[in-house]
CSV table of C-alpha atoms in Angstrom, one decimal:
chain,number,residue,atom,x,y,z
A,1,MET,CA,48.5,104.2,-115.4
A,2,ALA,CA,46.5,107.0,-116.2
A,3,THR,CA,43.4,105.9,-113.3
A,4,GLN,CA,45.8,106.0,-111.2
A,5,PHE,CA,46.8,108.8,-111.2
A,6,GLU,CA,43.6,110.3,-112.6
A,7,TYR,CA,43.3,113.4,-109.5
A,8,LEU,CA,47.3,113.5,-109.4
A,9,TYR,CA,47.4,114.7,-112.7
A,10,THR,CA,44.2,117.3,-112.4
A,11,PRO,CA,44.0,120.9,-112.9
A,12,LEU,CA,43.9,123.0,-109.4
A,13,LYS,CA,42.6,126.4,-108.8
A,14,ILE,CA,43.9,128.8,-105.9
A,15,GLY,CA,42.6,132.1,-106.0
A,16,PRO,CA,42.9,132.9,-108.7
A,17,VAL,CA,45.2,131.0,-110.1
A,18,THR,CA,45.3,127.2,-112.3
A,19,VAL,CA,48.4,125.0,-111.7
A,20,ARG,CA,48.1,122.1,-114.2
A,21,ASN,CA,48.3,119.2,-112.3
A,22,ARG,CA,49.0,118.5,-108.1
A,23,ILE,CA,52.2,118.1,-108.6
A,24,VAL,CA,54.1,120.4,-105.8
A,25,SER,CA,58.3,121.2,-105.3
A,26,PRO,CA,57.5,123.3,-101.6
A,27,PRO,CA,60.2,125.3,-100.3
A,28,HIS,CA,63.6,124.4,-99.2
A,29,ALA,CA,67.1,125.6,-99.3
A,30,THR,CA,69.1,125.2,-101.5
A,31,CYS,CA,71.5,127.2,-100.7
A,32,LEU,CA,71.8,128.6,-105.2
A,33,ALA,CA,71.9,132.3,-104.8
A,34,ASP,CA,75.4,134.4,-103.7
A,35,ALA,CA,77.3,136.3,-101.7
A,36,ASP,CA,75.0,138.9,-101.4
A,37,GLY,CA,72.1,136.9,-101.5
A,38,MET,CA,70.8,137.8,-105.6
A,39,VAL,CA,69.5,135.1,-107.4
A,40,THR,CA,72.1,133.0,-109.8
A,41,GLU,CA,71.8,131.6,-113.1
A,42,ARG,CA,72.1,127.8,-111.4
A,43,GLN,CA,68.9,128.7,-109.2
A,44,ILE,CA,67.6,129.4,-112.1
A,45,ASP,CA,68.4,125.9,-113.4
A,46,TYR,CA,67.7,124.0,-110.4
A,47,HIS,CA,63.8,125.2,-110.5
A,48,ALA,CA,63.8,124.9,-114.6
A,49,GLU,CA,64.4,121.7,-115.0
A,50,ARG,CA,62.0,121.2,-111.7
A,51,ALA,CA,59.5,123.0,-114.2
A,52,ARG,CA,60.4,121.0,-117.6
A,53,GLY,CA,60.0,118.5,-115.6
A,54,GLY,CA,56.8,118.6,-115.5
A,55,VAL,CA,56.3,120.0,-111.6
A,56,GLY,CA,53.3,122.2,-111.9
A,57,LEU,CA,54.0,124.4,-108.8
A,58,ILE,CA,57.0,125.5,-107.0
A,59,ILE,CA,57.2,127.3,-103.8
A,60,LEU,CA,61.0,129.4,-104.0
A,61,GLY,CA,61.4,128.6,-100.5
A,62,THR,CA,64.1,130.1,-97.6
A,63,GLY,CA,64.3,133.6,-98.9
A,64,TYR,CA,64.8,136.4,-95.5
A,65,VAL,CA,62.3,138.9,-95.0
A,66,HIS,CA,65.1,140.9,-92.9
A,67,PRO,CA,69.1,141.0,-92.3
A,68,THR,CA,68.2,139.1,-88.9
A,69,GLY,CA,67.2,135.9,-90.8
A,70,LYS,CA,69.3,135.0,-92.1
A,71,VAL,CA,71.4,131.5,-91.0
A,72,LEU,CA,72.9,130.5,-93.7
A,73,PRO,CA,75.1,131.5,-96.8
A,74,GLY,CA,73.3,131.0,-100.3
A,75,MET,CA,69.4,132.2,-98.8
A,76,ASN,CA,68.4,134.8,-101.1
A,77,ASN,CA,68.2,138.7,-99.7
A,78,LEU,CA,64.7,139.6,-100.7
A,79,TYR,CA,64.0,142.1,-99.2
A,80,ASP,CA,66.9,144.4,-101.1
A,81,GLU,CA,64.7,145.8,-104.5
A,82,ARG,CA,68.6,144.6,-106.1
A,83,VAL,CA,66.7,141.0,-105.6
A,84,VAL,CA,64.1,142.2,-108.5
A,85,PRO,CA,65.5,141.8,-111.6
A,86,GLY,CA,66.7,138.5,-111.3
A,87,LEU,CA,63.6,136.7,-109.3
A,88,ARG,CA,62.1,138.1,-112.6
A,89,ARG,CA,64.9,136.0,-114.9
A,90,LEU,CA,64.1,133.1,-112.2
A,91,ALA,CA,59.9,133.3,-113.2
A,92,GLU,CA,60.1,133.8,-116.6
A,93,VAL,CA,61.9,130.2,-117.5
A,94,VAL,CA,59.4,129.0,-114.5
A,95,HIS,CA,56.7,129.8,-116.8
A,96,ARG,CA,57.9,129.5,-120.1
A,97,HIS,CA,58.1,125.5,-118.9
A,98,GLY,CA,54.5,125.6,-117.5
A,99,ALA,CA,54.4,126.1,-113.8
A,100,VAL,CA,53.2,128.2,-111.1
A,101,LEU,CA,55.8,130.2,-109.1
A,102,PHE,CA,55.0,130.8,-105.3
A,103,GLY,CA,58.4,132.5,-103.3
A,104,GLN,CA,58.0,131.9,-99.7
A,105,GLN,CA,59.4,134.9,-96.9
A,106,TYR,CA,60.6,133.7,-93.7
A,107,HIS,CA,62.7,134.8,-91.3
A,108,VAL,CA,64.1,132.3,-88.0
A,109,GLY,CA,63.6,133.7,-85.4
A,110,GLY,CA,65.3,132.5,-82.2
A,111,GLN,CA,66.0,129.4,-83.3
A,112,PHE,CA,69.7,129.9,-84.1
A,113,ARG,CA,72.8,132.3,-82.9
A,114,SER,CA,73.4,136.0,-84.0
A,115,ASP,CA,77.1,135.0,-84.4
A,116,PHE,CA,75.9,134.5,-88.2
A,117,THR,CA,74.4,137.8,-89.0
A,118,GLU,CA,76.5,139.9,-85.7
A,119,LEU,CA,72.5,141.5,-85.3
A,120,PRO,CA,70.5,140.6,-82.4
A,121,LEU,CA,68.0,137.7,-82.6
A,122,TRP,CA,65.1,138.6,-83.1
A,123,ALA,CA,62.4,136.8,-81.5
A,124,PRO,CA,58.9,137.1,-79.4
A,125,SER,CA,60.6,136.6,-75.9
A,126,THR,CA,63.9,136.2,-74.2
A,127,LEU,CA,63.7,132.5,-73.6
A,128,PRO,CA,66.9,130.4,-75.4
A,129,HIS,CA,65.3,127.7,-77.9
A,130,PRO,CA,67.0,124.4,-77.1
A,131,VAL,CA,68.4,123.9,-80.3
A,132,SER,CA,70.4,127.4,-79.6
A,133,PRO,CA,71.8,128.3,-76.2
A,134,GLU,CA,72.0,132.1,-76.3
A,135,ILE,CA,69.2,134.9,-75.0
A,136,PRO,CA,67.4,136.4,-78.4
A,137,HIS,CA,66.4,140.0,-78.2
A,138,GLU,CA,62.8,140.4,-76.8
A,139,MET,CA,61.8,143.0,-80.0
A,140,GLU,CA,60.1,145.9,-79.5
A,141,ILE,CA,57.6,147.1,-81.1
A,142,GLU,CA,59.1,149.7,-83.4
A,143,GLU,CA,61.5,146.1,-84.4
A,144,ILE,CA,57.7,144.6,-84.8
A,145,GLU,CA,56.3,146.8,-86.8
A,146,GLU,CA,59.7,147.3,-89.1
A,147,LEU,CA,59.6,143.4,-90.1
A,148,ILE,CA,55.5,143.8,-90.8
A,149,ASP,CA,57.0,146.4,-93.7
A,150,ASN,CA,59.3,144.6,-94.8
A,151,GLU,CA,57.0,141.2,-95.3
A,152,ALA,CA,55.2,143.8,-97.0
A,153,ARG,CA,58.3,144.6,-99.4
A,154,VAL,CA,59.2,141.3,-99.8
A,155,ALA,CA,55.3,140.5,-101.4
A,156,ARG,CA,56.0,143.6,-104.0
A,157,HIS,CA,59.1,142.9,-104.7
A,158,TYR,CA,57.8,139.4,-105.6
A,159,ARG,CA,54.8,140.8,-107.8
A,160,GLU,CA,56.7,142.9,-109.1
A,161,ALA,CA,59.2,139.4,-110.5
A,162,GLY,CA,56.6,138.3,-112.1
A,163,PHE,CA,55.9,135.8,-109.2
A,164,ASP,CA,52.2,134.4,-109.5
A,165,GLY,CA,51.9,134.0,-105.5
A,166,VAL,CA,53.5,134.3,-101.9
A,167,GLU,CA,53.3,132.0,-99.5
A,168,VAL,CA,54.3,133.3,-95.6
A,169,CYS,CA,56.1,131.2,-93.5
A,170,MET,CA,54.4,130.8,-90.0
A,171,CYS,CA,55.5,126.8,-89.5
A,172,HIS,CA,58.3,125.2,-87.7
A,173,GLY,CA,59.0,127.5,-85.1
A,174,ARG,CA,60.7,130.3,-87.3
A,175,LEU,CA,59.9,134.0,-86.1
A,176,LEU,CA,56.1,134.2,-86.8
A,177,GLY,CA,55.0,131.1,-85.4
A,178,GLN,CA,56.8,131.8,-82.3
A,179,PHE,CA,54.4,134.3,-81.8
A,180,LEU,CA,51.9,131.5,-82.0
A,181,SER,CA,52.9,129.2,-80.0
A,182,PRO,CA,52.8,130.1,-75.9
A,183,PHE,CA,56.2,127.5,-76.6
A,184,SER,CA,58.2,130.9,-77.5
A,185,ASN,CA,55.9,133.8,-77.1
A,186,ARG,CA,55.5,135.1,-73.2
A,187,ARG,CA,54.8,138.8,-73.2
A,188,THR,CA,52.9,140.6,-71.9
A,189,ASP,CA,52.0,143.2,-74.1
A,190,GLU,CA,49.7,143.5,-77.0
A,191,TYR,CA,51.1,140.5,-79.2
A,192,GLY,CA,51.2,138.2,-76.4
A,193,GLY,CA,49.2,136.2,-73.6
A,194,SER,CA,45.6,135.4,-74.9
A,195,LEU,CA,45.5,133.4,-78.4
A,196,GLU,CA,43.7,137.5,-79.5
A,197,GLY,CA,47.4,138.5,-78.9
A,198,ARG,CA,50.0,135.8,-80.2
A,199,LEU,CA,47.7,135.7,-83.3
A,200,ARG,CA,48.2,139.8,-83.7
A,201,ILE,CA,50.9,139.7,-85.5
A,202,ALA,CA,50.5,137.0,-88.3
A,203,PHE,CA,46.7,139.4,-88.8
A,204,GLU,CA,49.1,142.0,-89.1
A,205,VAL,CA,51.5,140.8,-91.7
A,206,ILE,CA,48.0,138.5,-93.6
A,207,ASP,CA,46.8,142.5,-94.2
A,208,ARG,CA,49.8,143.9,-95.6
A,209,VAL,CA,50.7,141.3,-97.7
A,210,ARG,CA,47.7,140.8,-98.7
A,211,GLU,CA,47.2,144.7,-99.3
A,212,ALA,CA,50.8,144.4,-101.2
A,213,VAL,CA,49.8,141.5,-104.0
A,214,GLY,CA,46.5,142.8,-105.0
A,215,GLU,CA,43.9,140.7,-105.5
A,216,ASP,CA,45.6,138.8,-108.5
A,217,ARG,CA,47.9,137.4,-106.9
A,218,VAL,CA,47.6,134.3,-104.4
A,219,VAL,CA,48.5,134.4,-100.5
A,220,GLY,CA,49.4,131.8,-98.9
A,221,ILE,CA,50.0,130.5,-95.6
A,222,ARG,CA,52.6,127.9,-94.2
A,223,ILE,CA,52.1,125.9,-90.4
A,224,SER,CA,52.3,123.6,-88.5
A,225,GLY,CA,49.8,121.2,-87.7
A,226,ASP,CA,51.2,120.2,-84.7
A,227,GLU,CA,54.5,121.3,-83.0
A,228,PHE,CA,54.6,117.7,-81.3
A,229,THR,CA,56.8,119.8,-78.8
A,230,ASP,CA,55.7,120.5,-74.8
A,231,GLY,CA,53.6,123.2,-74.2
A,232,GLY,CA,53.6,124.3,-78.5
A,233,LEU,CA,50.7,124.6,-80.5
A,234,THR,CA,48.8,121.5,-81.1
A,235,LEU,CA,45.7,120.0,-83.7
A,236,LYS,CA,43.3,121.6,-81.6
A,237,ASP,CA,45.3,124.3,-81.1
A,238,MET,CA,45.3,125.2,-84.9
A,239,ARG,CA,41.6,124.1,-85.5
A,240,GLU,CA,40.9,126.8,-83.3
A,241,ILE,CA,43.4,129.1,-85.4
A,242,VAL,CA,42.9,127.9,-88.2
A,243,PRO,CA,39.7,129.0,-88.7
A,244,ARG,CA,40.3,132.4,-87.6
A,245,LEU,CA,43.7,133.2,-89.7
A,246,GLU,CA,40.9,132.0,-93.0
A,247,ALA,CA,38.7,134.1,-91.5
A,248,THR,CA,39.7,137.0,-92.7
A,249,GLY,CA,39.5,136.3,-96.3
A,250,LYS,CA,43.0,137.1,-97.3
A,251,ILE,CA,44.5,133.6,-98.2
A,252,ASP,CA,43.8,131.7,-100.9
A,253,TYR,CA,45.7,128.5,-99.5
A,254,LEU,CA,46.9,126.8,-95.6
A,255,HIS,CA,49.9,124.7,-96.3
A,256,VAL,CA,49.9,121.9,-93.2
A,257,SER,CA,53.7,120.6,-92.2
A,258,GLN,CA,54.2,119.8,-88.7
A,259,SER,CA,56.6,120.3,-86.2
A,260,GLY,CA,59.2,123.1,-84.9
A,261,ILE,CA,62.9,122.5,-85.1
A,262,GLU,CA,63.1,121.4,-81.7
A,263,SER,CA,60.8,118.2,-82.4
């Protein structure tokens, strides 16, 4: 048994952090936050059990970075500084059981409906998503800058709470992924058009997040290796995009998933 799982139980170094093994609890929706998006004891207990059970790395998932990004009850409100004490308690418990803790930062973009938040549905372009009949609001430059500011704010909150790193969500056709993909980004300004334009927001978020967390924390990106969507990002596209992201020298890992919600 030990020989069969030799590598599974071998420590793994990710940037400045060493994980005790290669068992990961990836980001997923637990919907255990309270009505204000604050951390609850039930949420802490949920992740503590995984750390106690031997998971090496836990990535806290589906916390939203902006009021327009909430799509489900029970998601964590990460841009509000009131969330930091609860995140700190979560980090302390997970660390007590020997696991490493990263936090994902997330905005769903134009994939759902605005009647949940009663706020504009932010997206790169005014294209209805296949799973939502609503025409989203094409983000103005000032709103893009506000989003980038909030990505940095959330990264600082994770650092203040003692998390070991952050993971920026650019996968599954969420908002940052929507900017990357020609399927959802039809802009003609500096944030659209060519690959360089569609990548612009990714580079700016990476810069600000790294600045916010410092060099002693991990920064990762979750991407879709292929959107499996007509007109969307393919494996060939990602083989061009990923080296460009890596060349920034500011990310420590890539978490590769697949598909968008439409596929």
